[in-house]
GROMACS .gro file of C-alpha atoms in nm:
model
  197
    1MET     CA    1  -2.428  -1.725  -0.137
    2ASP     CA    2  -2.103  -1.919  -0.091
    3PHE     CA    3  -1.808  -1.680  -0.060
    4SER     CA    4  -1.559  -1.949   0.048
    5LEU     CA    5  -1.352  -1.922  -0.272
    6LEU     CA    6  -1.325  -1.546  -0.221
    7SER     CA    7  -1.243  -1.589   0.148
    8ASP     CA    8  -0.970  -1.838   0.058
    9ALA     CA    9  -0.819  -1.597  -0.196
   10VAL     CA   10  -0.817  -1.314   0.058
   11ALA     CA   11  -0.675  -1.537   0.333
   12SER     CA   12  -0.397  -1.667   0.106
   13LYS     CA   13  -0.325  -1.312  -0.019
   14SER     CA   14  -0.402  -1.419  -0.377
   15TYR     CA   15  -0.527  -1.069  -0.446
   16GLN     CA   16  -0.480  -1.095  -0.824
   17LYS     CA   17  -0.763  -1.355  -0.827
   18ILE     CA   18  -1.022  -1.151  -0.636
   19ALA     CA   19  -1.170  -0.960  -0.929
   20SER     CA   20  -1.231  -1.269  -1.142
   21ILE     CA   21  -1.369  -1.469  -0.847
   22CYS     CA   22  -1.612  -1.188  -0.763
   23ASP     CA   23  -1.711  -1.145  -1.129
   24ASP     CA   24  -1.782  -1.518  -1.157
   25LEU     CA   25  -1.984  -1.523  -0.833
   26MET     CA   26  -2.183  -1.218  -0.941
   27LEU     CA   27  -2.260  -1.376  -1.278
   28GLN     CA   28  -2.357  -1.701  -1.110
   29ALA     CA   29  -2.590  -1.520  -0.870
   30ALA     CA   30  -2.748  -1.321  -1.153
   31THR     CA   31  -2.811  -1.629  -1.368
   32GLN     CA   32  -2.970  -1.806  -1.072
   33GLY     CA   33  -3.185  -1.506  -0.987
   34ILE     CA   34  -3.027  -1.465  -0.643
   35ALA     CA   35  -3.063  -1.122  -0.486
   36PHE     CA   36  -2.718  -1.043  -0.353
   37HIS     CA   37  -2.684  -0.664  -0.328
   38ASP     CA   38  -2.709  -0.628   0.048
   39GLU     CA   39  -2.452  -0.894   0.133
   40TRP     CA   40  -2.217  -0.842  -0.162
   41PRO     CA   41  -1.854  -0.750  -0.070
   42TYR     CA   42  -1.847  -0.449  -0.301
   43PRO     CA   43  -1.537  -0.282  -0.149
   44ILE     CA   44  -1.334  -0.602  -0.196
   45HIS     CA   45  -1.473  -0.657  -0.546
   46LEU     CA   46  -1.392  -0.302  -0.650
   47LEU     CA   47  -1.045  -0.318  -0.494
   48GLY     CA   48  -0.986  -0.647  -0.674
   49HIS     CA   49  -1.027  -0.470  -1.007
   50LEU     CA   50  -0.805  -0.182  -0.898
   51TYR     CA   51  -0.542  -0.431  -0.781
   52VAL     CA   52  -0.515  -0.588  -1.128
   53ASP     CA   53  -0.522  -0.241  -1.286
   54ASP     CA   54  -0.861  -0.294  -1.452
   55ILE     CA   55  -0.999   0.055  -1.403
   56ASN     CA   56  -1.256   0.028  -1.684
   57THR     CA   57  -1.425  -0.275  -1.530
   58ALA     CA   58  -1.407  -0.104  -1.190
   59ARG     CA   59  -1.595   0.193  -1.339
   60PHE     CA   60  -1.866  -0.033  -1.479
   61LEU     CA   61  -1.895  -0.214  -1.147
   62TRP     CA   62  -1.931   0.119  -0.965
   63LYS     CA   63  -2.207   0.227  -1.201
   64SER     CA   64  -2.394  -0.100  -1.145
   65ILE     CA   65  -2.396  -0.071  -0.765
   66PRO     CA   66  -2.734   0.046  -0.634
   67SER     CA   67  -2.738   0.400  -0.495
   68SER     CA   68  -2.873   0.273  -0.164
   69ILE     CA   69  -2.556   0.065  -0.116
   70LYS     CA   70  -2.328   0.355  -0.209
   71GLU     CA   71  -2.508   0.585   0.037
   72THR     CA   72  -2.469   0.345   0.328
   73SER     CA   73  -2.110   0.226   0.269
   74PRO     CA   74  -1.845   0.492   0.335
   75GLU     CA   75  -1.576   0.229   0.277
   76LEU     CA   76  -1.711   0.156  -0.071
   77VAL     CA   77  -1.708   0.528  -0.148
   78ALA     CA   78  -1.349   0.549  -0.019
   79VAL     CA   79  -1.245   0.263  -0.252
   80TRP     CA   80  -1.412   0.437  -0.543
   81LYS     CA   81  -1.227   0.759  -0.456
   82ILE     CA   82  -0.904   0.565  -0.518
   83GLY     CA   83  -1.048   0.448  -0.851
   84GLN     CA   84  -1.137   0.802  -0.953
   85LEU     CA   85  -0.789   0.928  -0.870
   86LEU     CA   86  -0.634   0.643  -1.068
   87TRP     CA   87  -0.855   0.734  -1.362
   88MET     CA   88  -0.744   1.100  -1.339
   89ARG     CA   89  -0.379   0.994  -1.291
   90ASP     CA   90  -0.359   1.190  -0.966
   91TYR     CA   91  -0.065   0.989  -0.836
   92ALA     CA   92  -0.023   1.172  -0.506
   93GLY     CA   93  -0.400   1.175  -0.455
   94VAL     CA   94  -0.415   0.794  -0.473
   95HIS     CA   95  -0.173   0.768  -0.183
   96GLU     CA   96  -0.368   1.031   0.014
   97ALA     CA   97  -0.695   0.846  -0.043
   98ILE     CA   98  -0.539   0.521   0.077
   99ARG     CA   99  -0.409   0.685   0.395
  100GLY     CA  100  -0.718   0.901   0.442
  101PHE     CA  101  -0.966   0.630   0.541
  102ASN     CA  102  -0.983   0.399   0.841
  103TRP     CA  103  -1.019   0.067   0.654
  104SER     CA  104  -1.211  -0.224   0.804
  105GLN     CA  105  -1.027  -0.539   0.906
  106GLU     CA  106  -1.171  -0.728   0.603
  107VAL     CA  107  -1.025  -0.476   0.359
  108ARG     CA  108  -0.711  -0.352   0.537
  109ASP     CA  109  -0.466  -0.616   0.407
  110LEU     CA  110  -0.591  -0.583   0.050
  111VAL     CA  111  -0.555  -0.204   0.066
  112ALA     CA  112  -0.201  -0.241   0.206
  113ALA     CA  113  -0.109  -0.485  -0.071
  114PHE     CA  114  -0.257  -0.251  -0.333
  115SER     CA  115  -0.063   0.041  -0.183
  116ASP     CA  116   0.266  -0.153  -0.202
  117LEU     CA  117   0.194  -0.260  -0.558
  118TYR     CA  118   0.100   0.094  -0.657
  119THR     CA  119   0.421   0.235  -0.506
  120LYS     CA  120   0.624  -0.017  -0.706
  121LYS     CA  121   0.438   0.079  -1.025
  122MET     CA  122   0.506   0.446  -0.961
  123PHE     CA  123   0.874   0.369  -0.902
  124GLU     CA  124   0.887   0.181  -1.235
  125LEU     CA  125   0.717   0.478  -1.402
  126LEU     CA  126   0.978   0.715  -1.262
  127LEU     CA  127   1.252   0.476  -1.367
  128SER     CA  128   1.132   0.468  -1.726
  129ALA     CA  129   1.035   0.834  -1.762
  130TYR     CA  130   1.309   1.034  -1.590
  131SER     CA  131   1.685   1.066  -1.582
  132THR     CA  132   1.668   1.329  -1.308
  133ILE     CA  133   1.376   1.431  -1.088
  134SER     CA  134   1.331   1.649  -0.782
  135ILE     CA  135   1.302   1.494  -0.438
  136GLN     CA  136   0.968   1.670  -0.395
  137ASP     CA  137   0.819   1.521  -0.713
  138THR     CA  138   0.955   1.177  -0.628
  139ALA     CA  139   0.789   1.196  -0.287
  140LEU     CA  140   0.455   1.286  -0.450
  141PHE     CA  141   0.473   0.995  -0.694
  142LEU     CA  142   0.572   0.745  -0.427
  143GLY     CA  143   0.330   0.875  -0.163
  144MET     CA  144   0.604   0.925   0.095
  145ASN     CA  145   0.760   1.214   0.278
  146GLU     CA  146   1.076   1.348   0.116
  147ASP     CA  147   1.318   1.167   0.349
  148ASP     CA  148   1.148   0.830   0.301
  149ALA     CA  149   1.127   0.878  -0.076
  150THR     CA  150   1.496   0.969  -0.092
  151ASN     CA  151   1.593   0.665   0.115
  152TYR     CA  152   1.369   0.442  -0.100
  153VAL     CA  153   1.532   0.544  -0.428
  154LEU     CA  154   1.884   0.548  -0.281
  155GLN     CA  155   1.831   0.182  -0.193
  156HIS     CA  156   1.766   0.125  -0.564
  157GLY     CA  157   2.097   0.282  -0.664
  158TRP     CA  158   1.985   0.636  -0.741
  159SER     CA  159   2.203   0.928  -0.635
  160VAL     CA  160   2.112   1.258  -0.476
  161ASP     CA  161   2.251   1.608  -0.514
  162PRO     CA  162   2.172   1.770  -0.178
  163ASP     CA  163   2.235   2.123  -0.309
  164SER     CA  164   1.986   2.110  -0.596
  165ARG     CA  165   1.763   1.853  -0.419
  166MET     CA  166   1.762   1.652  -0.741
  167LEU     CA  167   1.780   1.276  -0.777
  168THR     CA  168   1.964   1.104  -1.059
  169VAL     CA  169   1.785   0.792  -1.174
  170LYS     CA  170   1.988   0.477  -1.205
  171LYS     CA  171   1.858   0.299  -1.510
  172GLN     CA  172   1.835  -0.076  -1.484
  173PRO     CA  173   2.062  -0.255  -1.730
  174VAL     CA  174   1.877  -0.382  -2.031
  175VAL     CA  175   1.932  -0.752  -2.069
  176LYS     CA  176   1.971  -0.839  -2.433
  177GLU     CA  177   1.904  -1.189  -2.545
  178GLN     CA  178   2.198  -1.305  -2.749
  179LYS     CA  179   2.115  -1.490  -3.064
  180ILE     CA  180   2.351  -1.759  -3.169
  181ASP     CA  181   2.439  -1.775  -3.534
  182PRO     CA  182   2.370  -2.136  -3.644
  183ASN     CA  183   2.682  -2.131  -3.862
  184LYS     CA  184   2.901  -2.036  -3.566
  185LEU     CA  185   2.740  -2.304  -3.357
  186GLN     CA  186   2.809  -2.562  -3.629
  187ARG     CA  187   3.174  -2.457  -3.655
  188LEU     CA  188   3.212  -2.470  -3.275
  189THR     CA  189   3.058  -2.818  -3.270
  190GLU     CA  190   3.293  -2.935  -3.544
  191TYR     CA  191   3.591  -2.783  -3.363
  192VAL     CA  192   3.503  -2.953  -3.032
  193PHE     CA  193   3.443  -3.280  -3.217
  194HIS     CA  194   3.784  -3.245  -3.384
  195LEU     CA  195   3.954  -3.185  -3.047
  196GLU     CA  196   3.792  -3.490  -2.892
  197HIS     CA  197   3.888  -3.727  -3.175
   0.00000   0.00000   0.00000
């Protein structure tokens, strides 16, 4: 089986492409009757779906993996643990599962990229859902200790009340697209034309 396209995507850190590349390769192997289970990069495939936030497809992939593979691949089980925690919306648990396994060299960079992406998603969630939140809860969502979480959000313009240990969320300004009234534009054009002539 030729995994060069997948290897190229991993090497170039094009992690958003991994799931579709693996899906295509798996389909190709199945249509050609190629037995691929023993050599298939299941942890990378599963992580690829988690990376693009496709938890449903990740669940179906997990169910299709032979039990013998699951029993002999602790790394695959560790990836699926992340998937389960995502499914249950156990935000702090996702971070713990990421940190709680000694990832292989082949998977380490993808896990790190997923972790960074997940932290950013959690930050965006906090940004949209809260006006104030405790330092402790922020740390759980972001998968950091309280000092690191506080520093992270302070860098994004939030403020902290050290007495109450509460953070005030700084909402990002909403950029409104201004619509130009065609009549005003016509009058402005006529006015500029008049000035020039």
